[in-house]
Short mmCIF file of C-alpha atoms in Angstrom, two decimals:
data_model
loop_
_atom_site.label_atom_id
_atom_site.label_comp_id
_atom_site.label_asym_id
_atom_site.label_seq_id
_atom_site.Cartn_x
_atom_site.Cartn_y
_atom_site.Cartn_z
CA MET A 1153 1.97 56.07 5.06
CA GLY A 1154 4.33 53.10 4.68
CA GLY A 1155 1.94 50.87 6.61
CA TYR A 1156 -0.97 51.87 4.37
CA ALA A 1157 1.08 51.16 1.23
CA LEU A 1158 2.04 47.71 2.55
CA HIS A 1159 -1.60 47.01 3.42
CA LEU A 1160 -2.66 48.02 -0.08
CA ALA A 1161 0.05 45.93 -1.75
CA VAL A 1162 -0.84 42.83 0.23
CA GLY A 1163 -4.51 43.41 -0.56
CA ILE A 1164 -3.82 43.63 -4.29
CA MET A 1165 -1.76 40.42 -4.23
CA GLY A 1166 -4.49 38.67 -2.28
CA ASN A 1167 -7.09 39.83 -4.78
CA ALA A 1168 -5.03 38.54 -7.69
CA THR A 1169 -4.67 35.14 -6.03
CA SER A 1170 -8.37 34.98 -5.22
CA LEU A 1171 -9.25 35.90 -8.80
CA LEU A 1172 -7.25 32.91 -10.06
CA LEU A 1173 -9.06 30.69 -7.57
CA PHE A 1174 -12.51 31.93 -8.60
CA ALA A 1175 -11.65 31.63 -12.31
CA ALA A 1176 -10.36 28.04 -12.04
CA PRO A 1177 -13.73 26.37 -12.89
CA ILE A 1178 -13.95 28.21 -16.24
CA LEU A 1179 -12.39 25.25 -18.09
CA THR A 1180 -14.80 22.86 -16.39
CA PHE A 1181 -17.83 24.88 -17.48
CA LYS A 1182 -16.52 25.27 -21.02
CA ARG A 1183 -16.65 21.47 -21.14
CA VAL A 1184 -20.15 21.46 -19.64
CA ILE A 1185 -21.39 23.93 -22.28
CA ARG A 1186 -19.67 22.03 -25.10
CA LYS A 1187 -21.14 18.67 -24.06
CA ARG A 1188 -24.40 20.17 -22.81
CA SER A 1189 -24.17 17.98 -19.74
CA THR A 1190 -22.89 18.35 -16.18
CA GLU A 1191 -21.66 14.73 -16.32
CA GLU A 1192 -20.44 13.67 -12.87
CA TYR A 1193 -19.58 17.17 -11.63
CA SER A 1194 -20.99 18.30 -8.28
CA CYS A 1195 -22.63 21.69 -7.73
CA VAL A 1196 -21.77 21.79 -4.02
CA PRO A 1197 -18.30 23.46 -4.30
CA TYR A 1198 -19.72 26.36 -6.32
CA ILE A 1199 -22.64 26.96 -3.98
CA VAL A 1200 -20.35 26.89 -0.94
CA ALA A 1201 -17.95 29.27 -2.73
CA LEU A 1202 -20.90 31.59 -3.41
CA PHE A 1203 -21.73 31.52 0.30
CA ASN A 1204 -18.13 32.42 1.12
CA CYS A 1205 -18.04 35.31 -1.36
CA PHE A 1206 -21.34 36.74 -0.14
CA LEU A 1207 -20.16 36.71 3.47
CA TYR A 1208 -16.87 38.45 2.77
CA THR A 1209 -18.55 40.99 0.51
CA TRP A 1210 -20.90 41.77 3.39
CA TYR A 1211 -17.93 41.85 5.78
CA GLY A 1212 -16.23 44.54 3.70
CA LEU A 1213 -19.25 46.82 3.39
CA PRO A 1214 -19.58 49.84 5.75
CA VAL A 1215 -22.42 48.11 7.63
CA VAL A 1216 -19.90 45.70 9.17
CA SER A 1217 -16.49 47.29 8.60
CA ASN A 1218 -15.57 50.83 9.55
CA LYS A 1219 -16.36 52.89 6.44
CA TRP A 1220 -14.40 51.45 3.46
CA GLU A 1221 -11.39 50.08 5.31
CA ASN A 1222 -11.90 46.70 3.62
CA PHE A 1223 -12.82 47.94 0.17
CA PRO A 1224 -10.45 45.48 -1.64
CA LEU A 1225 -12.36 42.67 0.05
CA VAL A 1226 -15.60 43.99 -1.42
CA THR A 1227 -14.23 44.22 -4.97
CA ILE A 1228 -12.77 40.72 -5.25
CA ASN A 1229 -15.57 38.93 -3.42
CA GLY A 1230 -18.21 40.89 -5.32
CA LEU A 1231 -16.55 39.60 -8.49
CA GLY A 1232 -16.56 36.14 -6.92
CA VAL A 1233 -20.32 36.38 -6.31
CA LEU A 1234 -20.83 37.21 -9.99
CA MET A 1235 -18.62 34.36 -11.22
CA GLU A 1236 -19.97 31.70 -8.87
CA SER A 1237 -23.55 32.73 -9.66
CA THR A 1238 -22.76 32.31 -13.36
CA PHE A 1239 -21.28 28.85 -12.79
CA ILE A 1240 -24.31 27.76 -10.77
CA PHE A 1241 -26.69 29.08 -13.43
CA ILE A 1242 -24.83 27.14 -16.16
CA TYR A 1243 -24.82 24.02 -14.02
CA PHE A 1244 -28.54 24.34 -13.34
CA TRP A 1245 -29.30 24.91 -17.02
CA PHE A 1246 -27.55 21.73 -18.21
CA ALA A 1247 -28.22 19.52 -15.19
CA SER A 1248 -30.65 16.63 -15.19
CA ALA A 1249 -33.87 16.80 -13.18
CA LYS A 1250 -32.08 15.11 -10.29
CA GLY A 1251 -29.20 17.59 -10.57
CA LYS A 1252 -31.57 20.55 -10.49
CA LYS A 1253 -33.14 19.14 -7.34
CA VAL A 1254 -29.70 18.88 -5.69
CA VAL A 1255 -28.94 22.52 -6.60
CA ALA A 1256 -32.20 23.63 -4.98
CA LEU A 1257 -31.66 21.50 -1.86
CA VAL A 1258 -28.17 22.95 -1.31
CA ALA A 1259 -28.83 26.53 -2.42
CA VAL A 1260 -31.91 27.20 -0.29
CA PRO A 1261 -30.16 26.59 3.08
CA VAL A 1262 -27.14 28.62 1.91
CA ILE A 1263 -29.30 31.61 0.92
CA THR A 1264 -31.17 31.31 4.22
CA ALA A 1265 -27.87 31.33 6.14
CA ILE A 1266 -26.74 34.44 4.24
CA CYS A 1267 -29.96 36.28 5.10
CA ILE A 1268 -29.77 35.27 8.77
CA THR A 1269 -26.13 36.36 9.02
CA ALA A 1270 -26.93 39.74 7.46
CA LEU A 1271 -29.94 40.36 9.70
CA VAL A 1272 -28.22 39.27 12.93
CA SER A 1273 -25.09 41.30 12.24
CA THR A 1274 -27.19 44.38 11.44
CA PHE A 1275 -29.71 44.35 14.28
CA ALA A 1276 -28.25 42.17 17.06
CA PHE A 1277 -24.83 43.88 17.22
CA HIS A 1278 -24.30 47.59 17.61
CA SER A 1279 -20.60 48.13 16.95
CA HIS A 1280 -18.36 47.48 13.98
CA ARG A 1281 -16.05 45.35 16.10
CA GLN A 1282 -18.84 43.01 17.21
CA ARG A 1283 -20.22 42.75 13.70
CA LYS A 1284 -16.78 42.00 12.26
CA VAL A 1285 -16.18 39.26 14.82
CA PHE A 1286 -19.55 37.65 14.11
CA VAL A 1287 -19.47 37.85 10.31
CA GLY A 1288 -15.78 36.95 10.25
CA SER A 1289 -16.44 33.83 12.34
CA VAL A 1290 -19.23 32.68 10.03
CA GLY A 1291 -17.02 33.51 7.05
CA LEU A 1292 -14.19 31.42 8.50
CA VAL A 1293 -16.47 28.38 8.67
CA ALA A 1294 -17.65 29.05 5.11
CA CYS A 1295 -14.04 29.35 3.92
CA VAL A 1296 -13.12 25.98 5.45
CA GLY A 1297 -16.23 24.51 3.85
CA MET A 1298 -15.28 25.97 0.46
CA TYR A 1299 -11.84 24.34 0.48
CA GLY A 1300 -13.24 21.08 1.84
CA SER A 1301 -16.29 20.88 -0.46
CA PRO A 1302 -14.50 18.96 -3.27
CA LEU A 1303 -14.34 16.02 -0.83
CA VAL A 1304 -18.04 15.50 -1.57
CA ALA A 1305 -16.96 13.62 -4.71
CA ALA A 1306 -13.94 11.87 -3.05
CA CYS A 1307 -15.62 10.71 0.20
CA PRO A 1308 -17.44 7.70 -1.28
CA ASN A 1309 -14.11 6.47 -2.67
CA LEU A 1310 -12.33 7.10 0.63
CA ILE A 1311 -14.92 4.96 2.39
CA GLY A 1312 -15.13 2.37 -0.37
CA CYS A 1313 -11.39 1.67 -0.62
CA PRO A 1314 -10.88 0.21 2.89
CA LEU A 1315 -14.16 -1.69 2.63
CA GLY A 1316 -13.08 -3.17 -0.69
CA ILE A 1317 -9.68 -4.15 0.73
CA PHE A 1318 -11.39 -5.80 3.73
CA GLN A 1319 -13.68 -7.73 1.40
CA LEU A 1320 -10.72 -9.00 -0.65
CA MET A 1321 -8.92 -10.08 2.55
CA LEU A 1322 -11.94 -12.11 3.62
CA TYR A 1323 -12.15 -13.69 0.18
CA PHE A 1324 -8.52 -14.84 0.18
CA MET A 1325 -8.79 -16.09 3.75
CA TYR A 1326 -11.81 -18.30 3.20
CA ARG A 1327 -11.78 -19.18 -0.49
CA LYS A 1328 -9.93 -22.50 0.12
CA LYS A 1329 -11.81 -23.43 3.25
CA GLY A 1330 -15.18 -24.07 1.66
CA ILE A 1331 -16.82 -27.42 2.57
CA LYS A 1332 -18.45 -29.24 -0.29
CA ALA A 1333 -21.44 -31.24 0.93
CA GLU A 1334 -22.50 -34.33 -1.01
CA PRO A 1335 -26.03 -34.18 -2.34
CA ILE A 1336 -28.67 -35.92 -0.25
CA LYS A 1337 -30.19 -38.87 -2.08
CA MET A 1338 -33.94 -39.34 -2.05
CA ASP A 1339 -35.62 -42.75 -2.51
CA ILE A 1340 -39.30 -43.15 -3.04
CA GLU A 1341 -40.62 -46.25 -1.29
CA SER A 1342 -43.41 -48.34 -2.65
CA ASN A 1343 -45.84 -47.03 -0.08
CA GLY A 1344 -45.38 -43.47 -1.33
CA SER A 1345 -43.27 -42.23 1.58
CA VAL A 1346 -39.96 -40.48 1.06
CA GLU A 1347 -36.81 -41.80 2.66
CA LEU A 1348 -33.74 -39.62 2.93
CA LYS A 1349 -30.45 -41.46 2.67
CA THR A 1350 -27.16 -39.84 3.49
CA PRO A 1351 -24.02 -41.37 1.97
CA GLN A 1352 -22.01 -43.65 4.28
CA PRO A 1353 -18.32 -42.96 4.76
CA ALA A 1354 -16.03 -45.01 2.52
CA ILE A 1355 -13.87 -47.68 4.22
CA ASN A 1356 -10.87 -49.21 2.42
CA GLY A 1357 -11.97 -47.75 -0.83
CA THR A 1358 -15.43 -49.32 -0.73
CA ASN A 1359 -18.71 -47.77 0.08
CA GLY A 1360 -19.59 -49.18 3.48
CA LYS A 1361 -18.11 -52.65 2.81
CA ILE A 1362 -15.30 -54.21 4.89
#
């Protein structure tokens, strides 16, 4: 009985923490609705989070888990599915044509992966343990992707910073070493031909005279 109570308490605390995590983008989408624009926000973190919530909701259902042993997992991740779906819908509504295309390009593979995971876990595995291992493994990858997805907006800067520093180093190394070439003089002879004359080096302050 004590073990069950501890399990329940930890589950409730985990659900409360997850709820705060899922609710964090509310302020962002209030701004999107107010300005009627997605600005520079990326849709990728919300789609990946939706993938994560779907997988763990499926993990907690009796198809994968043994009866309702993981019911708290179903409740919080089911709420996460609802919230992330709402965020994605708002993003899609206010996004530009290019932004809508990005949502479609990211969402279609994610939905396909969800369907494949559900079908494989249902028909390819025949015990709850095997199904839990399979769905849990896919969910682990999705969870890592969810926490790493904000790097989509930071990666260009991470790559650009060292390249910019390298470019500045090259500039300071070679900015004083430039060679200024004197212009080549062109004389037109009387017969119409062109003669190219290069300046002679100066000797004793004169131009070719000793």
